[in-house]
Coordinates of C-alpha atoms in Angstrom, one line a residue:
Chain Z
X1 CA 14.9 8.8 -2.8
X2 CA 11.6 9.7 -4.4
X3 CA 9.3 11.9 -2.3
X4 CA 5.6 11.5 -2.6
X5 CA 3.5 14.4 -1.2
X6 CA -0.3 14.3 -1.0
X7 CA -2.6 17.3 -0.3
X8 CA -4.7 18.2 1.5
X9 CA -3.8 16.0 4.5
X10 CA -7.4 16.2 5.8
X11 CA -10.7 17.0 4.1
X12 CA -14.2 17.3 5.4
X13 CA -17.0 17.4 2.9
X14 CA -20.8 17.6 3.0
X15 CA -22.4 14.7 1.2
X16 CA -22.9 15.6 -2.4
X17 CA -19.9 17.8 -2.7
X18 CA -17.0 17.3 -5.2
X19 CA -13.3 17.3 -4.3
X20 CA -9.9 17.0 -5.8
X21 CA -7.0 15.2 -4.2
X22 CA -3.5 15.8 -5.4
X23 CA -0.3 13.7 -5.4
X24 CA 3.1 15.2 -6.3
X25 CA 6.2 13.1 -6.8
X26 CA 9.8 14.3 -7.0
X27 CA 11.2 12.1 -9.8
X28 CA 10.2 10.0 -12.8
X29 CA 8.2 6.9 -11.9
X30 CA 7.2 3.8 -13.7
X31 CA 3.6 3.7 -12.4
X32 CA 1.2 5.3 -10.0
X33 CA -1.7 3.9 -8.1
X34 CA -4.5 5.4 -6.0
X35 CA -5.9 3.4 -3.1
X36 CA -8.7 3.9 -0.7
X37 CA -8.3 2.6 2.9
X38 CA -11.7 2.2 4.4
X39 CA -12.5 2.8 8.1
X40 CA -11.9 -0.9 8.7
X41 CA -8.4 -0.7 7.4
X42 CA -8.9 -2.5 4.1
X43 CA -6.9 -1.2 1.1
X44 CA -8.8 -1.1 -2.1
X45 CA -7.3 -0.4 -5.5
X46 CA -9.0 2.6 -7.2
X47 CA -6.8 3.3 -10.2
X48 CA -3.6 2.1 -11.8
X49 CA -2.7 5.2 -13.8
X50 CA 0.9 5.9 -14.8
X51 CA -0.3 8.5 -17.3
X52 CA -3.5 9.8 -18.8
X53 CA -7.0 9.9 -17.4
X54 CA -9.3 7.1 -16.2
X55 CA -12.8 7.1 -14.9
X56 CA -14.8 4.7 -12.7
X57 CA -18.2 5.8 -11.7
X58 CA -18.0 8.9 -9.6
X59 CA -14.2 8.7 -9.4
X60 CA -11.7 9.7 -12.0
X61 CA -8.0 10.2 -12.0
X62 CA -5.5 12.1 -14.1
X63 CA -1.7 11.7 -14.1
X64 CA 0.6 14.1 -15.9
X65 CA 3.9 12.2 -15.7
X66 CA 5.9 14.9 -17.3
X67 CA 4.9 17.3 -14.6
X68 CA 5.1 14.7 -11.8
X69 CA 1.6 14.9 -10.4
X70 CA -1.7 13.0 -10.3
X71 CA -5.1 14.1 -9.3
X72 CA -8.0 12.1 -8.0
X73 CA -11.5 13.5 -8.4
X74 CA -14.4 12.5 -6.3
X75 CA -17.8 13.8 -7.5
X76 CA -21.1 13.7 -5.6
X77 CA -19.4 12.4 -2.5
X78 CA -21.1 9.9 -0.3
X79 CA -20.5 8.9 3.3
X80 CA -19.1 5.6 2.2
X81 CA -16.2 7.6 0.5
X82 CA -14.8 8.4 3.9
X83 CA -11.4 7.0 4.7
X84 CA -7.9 7.6 3.7
X85 CA -6.8 8.0 0.1
X86 CA -3.2 7.0 -0.7
X87 CA -1.1 7.6 -3.8
X88 CA 1.7 5.1 -4.4
X89 CA 4.4 5.3 -7.0
X90 CA 6.7 2.6 -8.2
X91 CA 10.1 3.5 -9.5
X92 CA 13.4 1.9 -10.4
X93 CA 15.7 2.6 -7.4
X94 CA 18.9 1.1 -6.1
X95 CA 18.1 -2.6 -5.7
X96 CA 15.2 -2.7 -8.1
X97 CA 11.7 -1.5 -8.4
X98 CA 10.2 -0.2 -5.2
X99 CA 6.8 1.2 -4.3
X100 CA 6.6 4.4 -2.2
X101 CA 3.4 5.6 -0.5
X102 CA 2.4 9.1 0.2
X103 CA 1.1 10.0 3.7
X104 CA -2.5 10.0 2.5
X105 CA -5.5 12.3 2.5
X106 CA -8.0 11.6 5.3
X107 CA -11.5 12.3 4.0
X108 CA -14.6 12.5 6.1
X109 CA -18.0 12.9 4.3
X110 CA -20.8 14.2 6.5
X111 CA -24.4 13.2 6.0
Chain U
X1 CA -9.3 -16.8 -6.3
X2 CA -8.8 -16.0 -2.7
X3 CA -6.3 -13.3 -3.7
X4 CA -3.8 -12.3 -1.0
X5 CA -4.5 -13.9 2.4
X6 CA -2.7 -13.1 5.7
X7 CA -2.7 -14.9 9.1
X8 CA -3.2 -14.1 11.9
X9 CA -5.5 -11.1 11.8
X10 CA -4.5 -10.0 15.3
X11 CA -1.6 -10.9 17.6
X12 CA -0.3 -9.6 20.9
X13 CA 3.4 -10.3 21.7
X14 CA 5.6 -9.7 24.7
X15 CA 8.9 -7.9 24.2
X16 CA 11.5 -10.4 23.0
X17 CA 9.1 -13.0 21.7
X18 CA 9.3 -14.1 18.1
X19 CA 6.6 -14.8 15.5
X20 CA 6.0 -15.3 11.8
X21 CA 3.3 -13.5 9.8
X22 CA 2.0 -15.6 7.0
X23 CA 1.2 -14.3 3.5
X24 CA -0.1 -16.4 0.6
X25 CA -1.3 -15.4 -2.8
X26 CA -3.0 -17.6 -5.4
X27 CA -2.7 -15.3 -8.4
X28 CA 0.7 -16.7 -9.6
X29 CA 2.2 -13.3 -9.0
X30 CA 6.0 -12.9 -9.1
X31 CA 6.4 -9.9 -6.9
X32 CA 5.4 -9.9 -3.3
X33 CA 5.8 -7.1 -0.6
X34 CA 5.6 -6.6 3.1
X35 CA 4.5 -3.2 4.4
X36 CA 3.9 -1.8 7.8
X37 CA 1.5 1.0 8.6
X38 CA 1.8 2.9 11.8
X39 CA -1.2 4.8 13.2
X40 CA -2.2 7.8 11.1
X41 CA 0.7 7.2 8.6
X42 CA 1.2 5.8 5.1
X43 CA 2.7 2.4 4.3
X44 CA 6.4 1.8 4.5
X45 CA 8.1 -1.1 2.6
X46 CA 9.8 -3.6 4.8
X47 CA 11.0 -6.3 2.3
X48 CA 10.0 -7.4 -1.1
X49 CA 10.6 -10.4 -3.4
X50 CA 10.7 -10.6 -7.2
X51 CA 10.4 -14.3 -7.3
X52 CA 11.0 -17.5 -5.4
X53 CA 14.4 -17.5 -3.8
X54 CA 15.0 -13.8 -4.2
X55 CA 14.4 -11.2 -1.6
X56 CA 15.5 -7.6 -1.0
X57 CA 15.3 -4.9 1.7
X58 CA 12.8 -2.1 1.5
X59 CA 12.8 1.1 3.5
X60 CA 12.5 -0.3 7.0
X61 CA 14.0 -3.8 7.1
X62 CA 15.6 -3.7 10.6
X63 CA 14.2 -6.3 13.0
X64 CA 12.6 -8.4 10.3
X65 CA 13.5 -11.3 8.1
X66 CA 11.8 -12.9 5.1
X67 CA 12.0 -15.9 2.9
X68 CA 10.5 -16.9 -0.4
X69 CA 10.7 -20.6 -1.0
X70 CA 7.6 -20.8 -3.2
X71 CA 5.8 -18.4 -5.6
X72 CA 2.8 -18.5 -3.3
X73 CA 4.2 -17.8 0.1
X74 CA 6.1 -14.9 1.6
X75 CA 6.4 -15.1 5.4
X76 CA 7.7 -12.3 7.5
X77 CA 9.6 -13.2 10.7
X78 CA 10.1 -11.0 13.8
X79 CA 12.9 -12.5 15.9
X80 CA 12.9 -10.3 19.0
X81 CA 9.7 -8.3 19.2
X82 CA 10.0 -4.7 20.3
X83 CA 7.3 -2.1 21.1
X84 CA 8.4 -0.1 18.0
X85 CA 7.1 -3.0 15.9
X86 CA 3.6 -2.4 17.0
X87 CA 1.9 -1.7 13.7
X88 CA -0.5 -3.1 11.1
X89 CA 1.3 -5.3 8.6
X90 CA 0.1 -5.6 5.0
X91 CA 1.3 -8.1 2.4
X92 CA 0.8 -7.3 -1.3
X93 CA 1.5 -8.9 -4.6
X94 CA 1.8 -7.8 -8.3
X95 CA 2.1 -9.8 -11.5
X96 CA 5.6 -8.7 -12.6
X97 CA 8.1 -6.0 -13.1
X98 CA 7.1 -2.4 -13.5
X99 CA 7.2 -2.5 -17.3
X100 CA 4.1 -4.7 -17.2
X101 CA 0.6 -4.2 -15.7
X102 CA 1.5 -3.7 -12.1
X103 CA -1.6 -3.2 -10.0
X104 CA -0.9 -4.2 -6.4
X105 CA -3.3 -6.4 -4.6
X106 CA -3.3 -6.2 -0.8
X107 CA -4.1 -8.7 1.9
X108 CA -6.4 -7.7 4.8
X109 CA -3.6 -6.9 7.2
X110 CA -2.3 -8.3 10.5
X111 CA -2.6 -6.0 13.6
X112 CA 0.4 -6.6 15.9
X113 CA 0.8 -5.2 19.3
X114 CA 4.0 -5.7 21.3
X115 CA 3.8 -5.1 25.0

């Protein structure tokens, strides 16, 4: 099956710093999403980005489908950015379309 | 729109007990999913459904059953609870197949402990 690898696994930032999170996937996919799981466990959609670049405030994401990776940029980080960031890909596998999550990047932003 | 709702929020079961986790969405989405998230881990797909009356296994289906009698509801059944099923369970839905806009919307989760 498709493998989804995220890096780094853990990241500690000082408030105001910038960071880049990476998601590599092992095969062609139909779409890709980035999620933020806050410290209370809630999963929040950040981007639906099968290809190209999107921006939303301090966050932006780029997916290069032909090279099988996606990047999530966080600029001017804030303490509320803390949590776990997941990349999830959806692909046509045996039995139909399935979504596979990476293990996540755990981010802690210090005040 | 309430989006995706799940009940209960928390539950403690004894080994061997059974229970049903409820999931409802009011967005008229065709696809619905059940995931489990173990501590410190990503989400793993248990079962999914592409429409009423159609369900299929995901990555970790053993010990679970699902049904999809309506578009809105997708309950997950645990028949004989085991400690290995202690986890947080998330239900999600999307509009349609992957060729269309396919953003996933998640419920708030059900935290289940089996003792």
